[in-house]
């Protein structure tokens, strides 16, 4: 192991982490550091795995496995991260300030445990060492491999309900540090601007050209194309997910609730027996339905949603009410389902941006290695995106099937909630 990775982790942070486990009398005897992800490194942070040899207070020697999240070192990645602000500091506030309060309301939440969290680094338990694993190994695994199963999805919504319920009775905008809620990560932050630019790119280089092919010589398509190019497309999506006491509970939502940000423990038959949520850098205060539509529109296809969606929302409502355990139940299924249906518009907008990238492998980050500057030199990639997407639509059966389902579905949702 070269020293360059080892130098990226401060020994003082490692010492603080192991002391959180063993107490103040333990000592570090040595440590090693390597890349932390078995598949793809994160886009907005560098993930490292630290193996620490510890002398415990009773004189024994133990090895501790830790995950370290810190700012990336690759210049191109750093430049991209600047669009999001200091997400390490934001996630640090979540772990150091928000999570302890949540756990006062509901102990043993299904959230990765952080041992050290400040503005420069987060050191967490190593879930892989504890038997948890990411189900998809890449973005393409989600779309092309169809990794989501009903048992996985049901466990996800039940565990998500536990987190949401733990936050439901708190006035977060009043009790949290002002720097956490002074901007909304989906409504008025740098992250919003970055996503809006990315959405516009996907719409004009992938979605609209394919839409024209699907609806060749259909005059009514013009109004949809005009709408996809308008600012109202995104602003209407944001309007549909901000806090609204008339659309169900306002809670702390994960904000980036997709299958890659969940880790599962499986039994011998590959059925889920436990799970943890990771990556809380864009946690926000908003409608509970936000996480649900985001999850089901990024991690599942139309066929899966049509088959299981209502059962999953019912499982969420039941778990939420059971967790709060108040009479009468806070959530009524019929009312919550109506709110979910209204939030579906946000789901299709997110899907129009993200789904193409789950299939266009030319833009996939390298698997099993560190991101390099070459990956972020995207001018040629972006210029070639229309041709790449057009070729994929003609030659890639799975991509064509996904677009042939997603685009008409998105148009139907927009027709119902915008043009009706």
GROMACS .gro file of C-alpha atoms in nm:
model
  420
    1UNK     CA    1   0.000   0.000   0.000
    2UNK     CA    2   0.147   0.333  -0.105
    3UNK     CA    3   0.168   0.610   0.155
    4UNK     CA    4  -0.041   0.855  -0.048
    5UNK     CA    5  -0.369   0.702   0.071
    6UNK     CA    6  -0.248   0.671   0.428
    7UNK     CA    7  -0.159   1.039   0.433
    8UNK     CA    8  -0.519   1.131   0.345
    9UNK     CA    9  -0.644   1.027   0.689
   10UNK     CA   10  -0.536   1.219   1.000
   11UNK     CA   11  -0.427   0.988   1.283
   12UNK     CA   12  -0.601   1.216   1.533
   13UNK     CA   13  -0.934   1.147   1.364
   14UNK     CA   14  -0.868   0.774   1.371
   15UNK     CA   15  -0.777   0.794   1.740
   16UNK     CA   16  -1.100   0.980   1.816
   17UNK     CA   17  -1.294   0.711   1.627
   18UNK     CA   18  -1.141   0.414   1.813
   19UNK     CA   19  -1.181   0.597   2.145
   20UNK     CA   20  -1.551   0.627   2.067
   21UNK     CA   21  -1.549   0.246   2.061
   22UNK     CA   22  -1.303   0.149   2.337
   23UNK     CA   23  -1.279   0.457   2.557
   24UNK     CA   24  -1.003   0.710   2.618
   25UNK     CA   25  -0.740   0.461   2.739
   26UNK     CA   26  -0.693   0.280   2.406
   27UNK     CA   27  -0.396   0.342   2.173
   28UNK     CA   28  -0.337   0.308   1.800
   29UNK     CA   29  -0.051   0.071   1.715
   30UNK     CA   30  -0.073   0.116   1.339
   31UNK     CA   31  -0.309   0.160   1.046
   32UNK     CA   32  -0.346   0.110   0.674
   33UNK     CA   33  -0.570   0.286   0.423
   34UNK     CA   34  -0.707   0.183   0.085
   35UNK     CA   35  -0.989   0.284  -0.147
   36UNK     CA   36  -1.316   0.232   0.031
   37UNK     CA   37  -1.561   0.127  -0.241
   38UNK     CA   38  -1.554  -0.217  -0.393
   39UNK     CA   39  -1.714  -0.080  -0.708
   40UNK     CA   40  -1.744   0.291  -0.791
   41UNK     CA   41  -1.604   0.576  -0.586
   42UNK     CA   42  -1.853   0.840  -0.481
   43UNK     CA   43  -1.900   1.145  -0.705
   44UNK     CA   44  -1.892   1.411  -0.434
   45UNK     CA   45  -1.656   1.258  -0.177
   46UNK     CA   46  -1.358   1.027  -0.152
   47UNK     CA   47  -1.435   0.706   0.036
   48UNK     CA   48  -1.147   0.528   0.208
   49UNK     CA   49  -1.129   0.213   0.420
   50UNK     CA   50  -0.900   0.225   0.722
   51UNK     CA   51  -0.778  -0.084   0.906
   52UNK     CA   52  -0.661   0.021   1.251
   53UNK     CA   53  -0.466  -0.193   1.499
   54UNK     CA   54  -0.570  -0.091   1.850
   55UNK     CA   55  -0.433  -0.167   2.196
   56UNK     CA   56  -0.746  -0.186   2.408
   57UNK     CA   57  -0.772  -0.071   2.773
   58UNK     CA   58  -0.746  -0.431   2.897
   59UNK     CA   59  -0.412  -0.475   2.720
   60UNK     CA   60  -0.542  -0.677   2.428
   61UNK     CA   61  -0.491  -0.599   2.061
   62UNK     CA   62  -0.783  -0.563   1.823
   63UNK     CA   63  -0.834  -0.464   1.460
   64UNK     CA   64  -1.098  -0.205   1.379
   65UNK     CA   65  -1.237  -0.147   1.029
   66UNK     CA   66  -1.353   0.206   0.955
   67UNK     CA   67  -1.491   0.397   0.658
   68UNK     CA   68  -1.357   0.747   0.600
   69UNK     CA   69  -1.541   1.009   0.394
   70UNK     CA   70  -1.346   1.319   0.301
   71UNK     CA   71  -1.309   1.572   0.022
   72UNK     CA   72  -1.179   1.425  -0.304
   73UNK     CA   73  -0.824   1.484  -0.423
   74UNK     CA   74  -0.882   1.464  -0.799
   75UNK     CA   75  -0.890   1.815  -0.947
   76UNK     CA   76  -1.184   1.752  -1.179
   77UNK     CA   77  -1.386   1.595  -0.900
   78UNK     CA   78  -1.304   1.883  -0.664
   79UNK     CA   79  -1.423   2.135  -0.924
   80UNK     CA   80  -1.752   1.947  -0.956
   81UNK     CA   81  -1.796   1.926  -0.577
   82UNK     CA   82  -1.769   2.305  -0.549
   83UNK     CA   83  -2.112   2.321  -0.716
   84UNK     CA   84  -2.260   2.152  -0.411
   85UNK     CA   85  -2.095   2.351  -0.130
   86UNK     CA   86  -1.929   2.173   0.163
   87UNK     CA   87  -2.132   1.852   0.169
   88UNK     CA   88  -1.893   1.692   0.419
   89UNK     CA   89  -1.970   1.968   0.669
   90UNK     CA   90  -2.343   1.937   0.601
   91UNK     CA   91  -2.342   1.562   0.654
   92UNK     CA   92  -2.129   1.615   0.962
   93UNK     CA   93  -2.407   1.832   1.110
   94UNK     CA   94  -2.653   1.553   1.038
   95UNK     CA   95  -2.446   1.296   1.228
   96UNK     CA   96  -2.330   1.518   1.514
   97UNK     CA   97  -2.649   1.718   1.579
   98UNK     CA   98  -2.956   1.575   1.405
   99UNK     CA   99  -2.907   1.201   1.445
  100UNK     CA  100  -2.864   1.206   1.826
  101UNK     CA  101  -3.195   1.391   1.855
  102UNK     CA  102  -3.365   1.145   1.621
  103UNK     CA  103  -3.236   0.856   1.829
  104UNK     CA  104  -3.382   1.010   2.141
  105UNK     CA  105  -3.719   0.967   1.972
  106UNK     CA  106  -3.643   0.627   1.822
  107UNK     CA  107  -3.331   0.427   1.922
  108UNK     CA  108  -3.155   0.194   1.678
  109UNK     CA  109  -3.242   0.377   1.360
  110UNK     CA  110  -3.133   0.202   1.036
  111UNK     CA  111  -2.858   0.457   0.970
  112UNK     CA  112  -2.485   0.396   0.941
  113UNK     CA  113  -2.307   0.489   1.266
  114UNK     CA  114  -2.062   0.780   1.256
  115UNK     CA  115  -1.785   0.783   1.517
  116UNK     CA  116  -1.629   1.115   1.413
  117UNK     CA  117  -1.807   1.389   1.218
  118UNK     CA  118  -1.681   1.742   1.153
  119UNK     CA  119  -1.644   1.982   0.861
  120UNK     CA  120  -1.351   1.798   0.702
  121UNK     CA  121  -1.414   1.429   0.758
  122UNK     CA  122  -1.668   1.168   0.864
  123UNK     CA  123  -1.545   0.837   1.005
  124UNK     CA  124  -1.806   0.563   1.016
  125UNK     CA  125  -1.843   0.199   1.100
  126UNK     CA  126  -1.748  -0.033   0.814
  127UNK     CA  127  -2.078  -0.189   0.718
  128UNK     CA  128  -1.910  -0.433   0.479
  129UNK     CA  129  -1.710  -0.575   0.767
  130UNK     CA  130  -2.040  -0.619   0.955
  131UNK     CA  131  -2.189  -0.823   0.671
  132UNK     CA  132  -2.381  -0.552   0.483
  133UNK     CA  133  -2.344  -0.504   0.110
  134UNK     CA  134  -2.454  -0.282  -0.176
  135UNK     CA  135  -2.693  -0.478  -0.397
  136UNK     CA  136  -2.606  -0.295  -0.723
  137UNK     CA  137  -2.239  -0.268  -0.810
  138UNK     CA  138  -2.287   0.019  -1.054
  139UNK     CA  139  -2.548   0.264  -1.183
  140UNK     CA  140  -2.613   0.029  -1.474
  141UNK     CA  141  -2.696  -0.254  -1.234
  142UNK     CA  142  -3.005  -0.065  -1.123
  143UNK     CA  143  -3.153  -0.005  -1.467
  144UNK     CA  144  -3.007  -0.285  -1.673
  145UNK     CA  145  -2.973  -0.548  -1.402
  146UNK     CA  146  -3.309  -0.468  -1.238
  147UNK     CA  147  -3.166  -0.536  -0.894
  148UNK     CA  148  -3.464  -0.414  -0.694
  149UNK     CA  149  -3.691  -0.690  -0.561
  150UNK     CA  150  -4.014  -0.658  -0.367
  151UNK     CA  151  -3.857  -0.786  -0.039
  152UNK     CA  152  -3.576  -0.528  -0.071
  153UNK     CA  153  -3.819  -0.248  -0.152
  154UNK     CA  154  -4.055  -0.344   0.131
  155UNK     CA  155  -3.771  -0.344   0.384
  156UNK     CA  156  -3.654  -0.008   0.249
  157UNK     CA  157  -3.992   0.166   0.287
  158UNK     CA  158  -4.048   0.020   0.633
  159UNK     CA  159  -3.707   0.133   0.756
  160UNK     CA  160  -3.754   0.471   0.588
  161UNK     CA  161  -4.084   0.508   0.774
  162UNK     CA  162  -3.898   0.454   1.102
  163UNK     CA  163  -3.660   0.742   1.025
  164UNK     CA  164  -3.939   0.971   0.905
  165UNK     CA  165  -4.152   0.896   1.210
  166UNK     CA  166  -3.860   0.977   1.443
  167UNK     CA  167  -3.855   1.329   1.297
  168UNK     CA  168  -4.227   1.391   1.253
  169UNK     CA  169  -4.297   1.578   1.577
  170UNK     CA  170  -3.993   1.809   1.575
  171UNK     CA  171  -3.984   2.170   1.453
  172UNK     CA  172  -3.655   2.118   1.272
  173UNK     CA  173  -3.636   2.460   1.111
  174UNK     CA  174  -3.645   2.614   1.459
  175UNK     CA  175  -3.422   2.379   1.657
  176UNK     CA  176  -3.144   2.317   1.402
  177UNK     CA  177  -2.840   2.538   1.334
  178UNK     CA  178  -2.941   2.811   1.092
  179UNK     CA  179  -2.667   2.709   0.846
  180UNK     CA  180  -2.840   2.373   0.794
  181UNK     CA  181  -3.177   2.507   0.684
  182UNK     CA  182  -3.088   2.855   0.556
  183UNK     CA  183  -3.108   2.708   0.205
  184UNK     CA  184  -3.312   2.415   0.080
  185UNK     CA  185  -3.091   2.160  -0.096
  186UNK     CA  186  -3.360   2.098  -0.358
  187UNK     CA  187  -3.520   2.442  -0.388
  188UNK     CA  188  -3.255   2.714  -0.376
  189UNK     CA  189  -2.901   2.580  -0.339
  190UNK     CA  190  -2.602   2.525  -0.566
  191UNK     CA  191  -2.705   2.162  -0.578
  192UNK     CA  192  -3.038   2.271  -0.729
  193UNK     CA  193  -2.867   2.470  -1.002
  194UNK     CA  194  -2.634   2.181  -1.083
  195UNK     CA  195  -2.921   1.930  -1.106
  196UNK     CA  196  -3.126   2.170  -1.319
  197UNK     CA  197  -2.838   2.203  -1.566
  198UNK     CA  198  -2.797   1.826  -1.575
  199UNK     CA  199  -3.170   1.778  -1.628
  200UNK     CA  200  -3.167   2.026  -1.917
  201UNK     CA  201  -2.875   1.839  -2.075
  202UNK     CA  202  -3.056   1.503  -2.054
  203UNK     CA  203  -3.380   1.648  -2.186
  204UNK     CA  204  -3.231   1.816  -2.492
  205UNK     CA  205  -2.977   1.550  -2.587
  206UNK     CA  206  -3.162   1.229  -2.497
  207UNK     CA  207  -3.528   1.263  -2.399
  208UNK     CA  208  -3.667   1.510  -2.655
  209UNK     CA  209  -3.498   1.347  -2.959
  210UNK     CA  210  -3.633   1.006  -2.852
  211UNK     CA  211  -3.975   1.157  -2.779
  212UNK     CA  212  -3.986   1.282  -3.139
  213UNK     CA  213  -3.909   0.931  -3.264
  214UNK     CA  214  -4.175   0.769  -3.047
  215UNK     CA  215  -4.443   1.022  -3.144
  216UNK     CA  216  -4.344   1.083  -3.503
  217UNK     CA  217  -4.597   1.308  -3.685
  218UNK     CA  218  -4.804   1.359  -3.369
  219UNK     CA  219  -4.895   1.730  -3.351
  220UNK     CA  220  -4.977   1.726  -2.980
  221UNK     CA  221  -4.616   1.642  -2.897
  222UNK     CA  222  -4.514   2.004  -2.957
  223UNK     CA  223  -4.672   2.126  -2.632
  224UNK     CA  224  -4.475   1.871  -2.432
  225UNK     CA  225  -4.147   1.959  -2.602
  226UNK     CA  226  -4.212   2.328  -2.536
  227UNK     CA  227  -4.291   2.251  -2.171
  228UNK     CA  228  -3.978   2.036  -2.124
  229UNK     CA  229  -3.774   2.336  -2.237
  230UNK     CA  230  -3.945   2.579  -1.999
  231UNK     CA  231  -3.844   2.683  -1.644
  232UNK     CA  232  -4.184   2.567  -1.522
  233UNK     CA  233  -4.084   2.201  -1.562
  234UNK     CA  234  -3.841   2.220  -1.271
  235UNK     CA  235  -4.016   2.485  -1.064
  236UNK     CA  236  -4.337   2.279  -1.065
  237UNK     CA  237  -4.141   1.977  -0.946
  238UNK     CA  238  -3.996   2.175  -0.655
  239UNK     CA  239  -4.335   2.327  -0.568
  240UNK     CA  240  -4.469   1.974  -0.533
  241UNK     CA  241  -4.224   1.860  -0.265
  242UNK     CA  242  -4.169   2.158  -0.033
  243UNK     CA  243  -4.328   2.157   0.313
  244UNK     CA  244  -4.706   2.146   0.306
  245UNK     CA  245  -4.896   2.045   0.617
  246UNK     CA  246  -5.200   1.958   0.404
  247UNK     CA  247  -5.015   1.682   0.216
  248UNK     CA  248  -4.912   1.458   0.501
  249UNK     CA  249  -4.630   1.490   0.753
  250UNK     CA  250  -4.332   1.716   0.697
  251UNK     CA  251  -4.024   1.522   0.805
  252UNK     CA  252  -3.650   1.503   0.757
  253UNK     CA  253  -3.614   1.328   0.423
  254UNK     CA  254  -3.301   1.151   0.306
  255UNK     CA  255  -3.302   1.348  -0.017
  256UNK     CA  256  -3.104   1.101  -0.228
  257UNK     CA  257  -3.299   0.786  -0.155
  258UNK     CA  258  -3.190   0.538  -0.422
  259UNK     CA  259  -3.069   0.179  -0.411
  260UNK     CA  260  -2.699   0.271  -0.419
  261UNK     CA  261  -2.742   0.460  -0.091
  262UNK     CA  262  -2.866   0.154   0.095
  263UNK     CA  263  -2.675  -0.146   0.226
  264UNK     CA  264  -2.843  -0.476   0.305
  265UNK     CA  265  -2.759  -0.785   0.507
  266UNK     CA  266  -2.889  -1.098   0.333
  267UNK     CA  267  -2.956  -1.451   0.451
  268UNK     CA  268  -2.833  -1.765   0.273
  269UNK     CA  269  -3.126  -1.741   0.030
  270UNK     CA  270  -3.041  -1.376  -0.048
  271UNK     CA  271  -3.346  -1.245   0.133
  272UNK     CA  272  -3.290  -0.918   0.324
  273UNK     CA  273  -3.272  -0.947   0.702
  274UNK     CA  274  -3.144  -0.597   0.783
  275UNK     CA  275  -3.043  -0.273   0.613
  276UNK     CA  276  -2.876   0.065   0.666
  277UNK     CA  277  -2.910   0.398   0.488
  278UNK     CA  278  -2.593   0.587   0.398
  279UNK     CA  279  -2.507   0.928   0.243
  280UNK     CA  280  -2.705   1.202   0.419
  281UNK     CA  281  -2.541   1.505   0.257
  282UNK     CA  282  -2.859   1.647   0.105
  283UNK     CA  283  -3.099   1.573   0.390
  284UNK     CA  284  -3.376   1.832   0.390
  285UNK     CA  285  -3.705   1.914   0.558
  286UNK     CA  286  -4.004   1.836   0.340
  287UNK     CA  287  -4.287   1.602   0.252
  288UNK     CA  288  -4.241   1.234   0.334
  289UNK     CA  289  -4.358   1.138  -0.015
  290UNK     CA  290  -4.043   1.297  -0.159
  291UNK     CA  291  -3.821   1.005  -0.058
  292UNK     CA  292  -4.075   0.749  -0.174
  293UNK     CA  293  -4.122   0.880  -0.528
  294UNK     CA  294  -3.748   0.942  -0.560
  295UNK     CA  295  -3.678   0.583  -0.456
  296UNK     CA  296  -3.934   0.420  -0.682
  297UNK     CA  297  -3.854   0.634  -0.987
  298UNK     CA  298  -3.474   0.599  -0.966
  299UNK     CA  299  -3.447   0.239  -0.847
  300UNK     CA  300  -3.739   0.070  -1.026
  301UNK     CA  301  -3.901   0.062  -1.366
  302UNK     CA  302  -4.263   0.117  -1.466
  303UNK     CA  303  -4.350  -0.254  -1.456
  304UNK     CA  304  -4.221  -0.289  -1.097
  305UNK     CA  305  -4.407   0.023  -0.985
  306UNK     CA  306  -4.734  -0.085  -1.141
  307UNK     CA  307  -4.710  -0.426  -0.974
  308UNK     CA  308  -4.592  -0.328  -0.625
  309UNK     CA  309  -4.626   0.046  -0.574
  310UNK     CA  310  -4.955   0.051  -0.381
  311UNK     CA  311  -4.847  -0.239  -0.158
  312UNK     CA  312  -4.522  -0.058  -0.079
  313UNK     CA  313  -4.695   0.269   0.009
  314UNK     CA  314  -4.936   0.076   0.231
  315UNK     CA  315  -4.639  -0.094   0.401
  316UNK     CA  316  -4.483   0.249   0.458
  317UNK     CA  317  -4.803   0.393   0.611
  318UNK     CA  318  -4.845   0.093   0.841
  319UNK     CA  319  -4.482   0.109   0.957
  320UNK     CA  320  -4.499   0.486   1.011
  321UNK     CA  321  -4.812   0.461   1.225
  322UNK     CA  322  -4.674   0.166   1.420
  323UNK     CA  323  -4.354   0.356   1.495
  324UNK     CA  324  -4.535   0.664   1.626
  325UNK     CA  325  -4.793   0.451   1.807
  326UNK     CA  326  -5.051   0.726   1.864
  327UNK     CA  327  -5.429   0.723   1.841
  328UNK     CA  328  -5.571   0.807   1.597
  329UNK     CA  329  -5.309   0.709   1.340
  330UNK     CA  330  -5.126   1.010   1.201
  331UNK     CA  331  -5.139   0.877   0.847
  332UNK     CA  332  -5.451   0.769   0.662
  333UNK     CA  333  -5.366   0.549   0.364
  334UNK     CA  334  -5.614   0.705   0.120
  335UNK     CA  335  -5.502   1.060   0.199
  336UNK     CA  336  -5.136   0.966   0.188
  337UNK     CA  337  -5.179   0.783  -0.142
  338UNK     CA  338  -5.333   1.099  -0.288
  339UNK     CA  339  -5.028   1.297  -0.171
  340UNK     CA  340  -4.801   1.035  -0.323
  341UNK     CA  341  -4.987   1.060  -0.654
  342UNK     CA  342  -4.938   1.437  -0.651
  343UNK     CA  343  -4.566   1.392  -0.580
  344UNK     CA  344  -4.538   1.156  -0.878
  345UNK     CA  345  -4.464   1.457  -1.100
  346UNK     CA  346  -4.139   1.508  -0.907
  347UNK     CA  347  -4.061   1.140  -0.957
  348UNK     CA  348  -4.090   1.153  -1.335
  349UNK     CA  349  -3.876   1.469  -1.356
  350UNK     CA  350  -3.602   1.298  -1.155
  351UNK     CA  351  -3.635   0.984  -1.369
  352UNK     CA  352  -3.602   1.181  -1.694
  353UNK     CA  353  -3.265   1.305  -1.570
  354UNK     CA  354  -3.128   0.991  -1.405
  355UNK     CA  355  -3.266   0.694  -1.596
  356UNK     CA  356  -3.067   0.755  -1.918
  357UNK     CA  357  -2.742   0.747  -1.720
  358UNK     CA  358  -2.833   0.404  -1.586
  359UNK     CA  359  -2.812   0.270  -1.941
  360UNK     CA  360  -2.560   0.482  -2.134
  361UNK     CA  361  -2.249   0.295  -2.028
  362UNK     CA  362  -2.017   0.531  -2.217
  363UNK     CA  363  -2.067   0.773  -1.929
  364UNK     CA  364  -2.037   0.524  -1.645
  365UNK     CA  365  -1.753   0.585  -1.398
  366UNK     CA  366  -1.491   0.311  -1.387
  367UNK     CA  367  -1.575   0.016  -1.166
  368UNK     CA  368  -1.339  -0.101  -0.894
  369UNK     CA  369  -1.097   0.189  -0.907
  370UNK     CA  370  -1.035   0.551  -0.823
  371UNK     CA  371  -1.193   0.827  -1.029
  372UNK     CA  372  -0.935   1.004  -1.243
  373UNK     CA  373  -0.919   1.350  -1.396
  374UNK     CA  374  -0.978   1.194  -1.737
  375UNK     CA  375  -1.331   1.096  -1.632
  376UNK     CA  376  -1.422   1.459  -1.563
  377UNK     CA  377  -1.293   1.590  -1.895
  378UNK     CA  378  -1.641   1.563  -2.045
  379UNK     CA  379  -1.650   1.811  -2.333
  380UNK     CA  380  -1.620   1.542  -2.599
  381UNK     CA  381  -1.861   1.316  -2.413
  382UNK     CA  382  -2.128   1.584  -2.392
  383UNK     CA  383  -2.085   1.676  -2.758
  384UNK     CA  384  -2.130   1.311  -2.855
  385UNK     CA  385  -2.422   1.244  -2.620
  386UNK     CA  386  -2.699   1.288  -2.881
  387UNK     CA  387  -2.532   1.040  -3.115
  388UNK     CA  388  -2.462   0.795  -2.834
  389UNK     CA  389  -2.823   0.811  -2.712
  390UNK     CA  390  -2.963   0.775  -3.064
  391UNK     CA  391  -2.744   0.469  -3.131
  392UNK     CA  392  -2.843   0.317  -2.796
  393UNK     CA  393  -3.211   0.366  -2.873
  394UNK     CA  394  -3.169   0.186  -3.206
  395UNK     CA  395  -2.944  -0.098  -3.088
  396UNK     CA  396  -2.994  -0.148  -2.712
  397UNK     CA  397  -3.323  -0.331  -2.652
  398UNK     CA  398  -3.330  -0.264  -2.277
  399UNK     CA  399  -3.263   0.108  -2.321
  400UNK     CA  400  -3.533   0.134  -2.589
  401UNK     CA  401  -3.782  -0.048  -2.367
  402UNK     CA  402  -3.703   0.184  -2.074
  403UNK     CA  403  -3.743   0.500  -2.282
  404UNK     CA  404  -4.058   0.368  -2.454
  405UNK     CA  405  -4.212   0.321  -2.107
  406UNK     CA  406  -4.073   0.623  -1.925
  407UNK     CA  407  -4.145   0.896  -2.180
  408UNK     CA  408  -4.517   0.822  -2.237
  409UNK     CA  409  -4.560   0.773  -1.861
  410UNK     CA  410  -4.397   1.111  -1.790
  411UNK     CA  411  -4.621   1.273  -2.050
  412UNK     CA  412  -4.932   1.116  -1.891
  413UNK     CA  413  -4.830   1.247  -1.548
  414UNK     CA  414  -4.764   1.595  -1.686
  415UNK     CA  415  -5.089   1.589  -1.877
  416UNK     CA  416  -5.273   1.511  -1.553
  417UNK     CA  417  -5.100   1.759  -1.324
  418UNK     CA  418  -5.001   2.039  -1.563
  419UNK     CA  419  -5.223   2.043  -1.870
  420UNK     CA  420  -5.548   1.911  -1.721
   0.00000   0.00000   0.00000
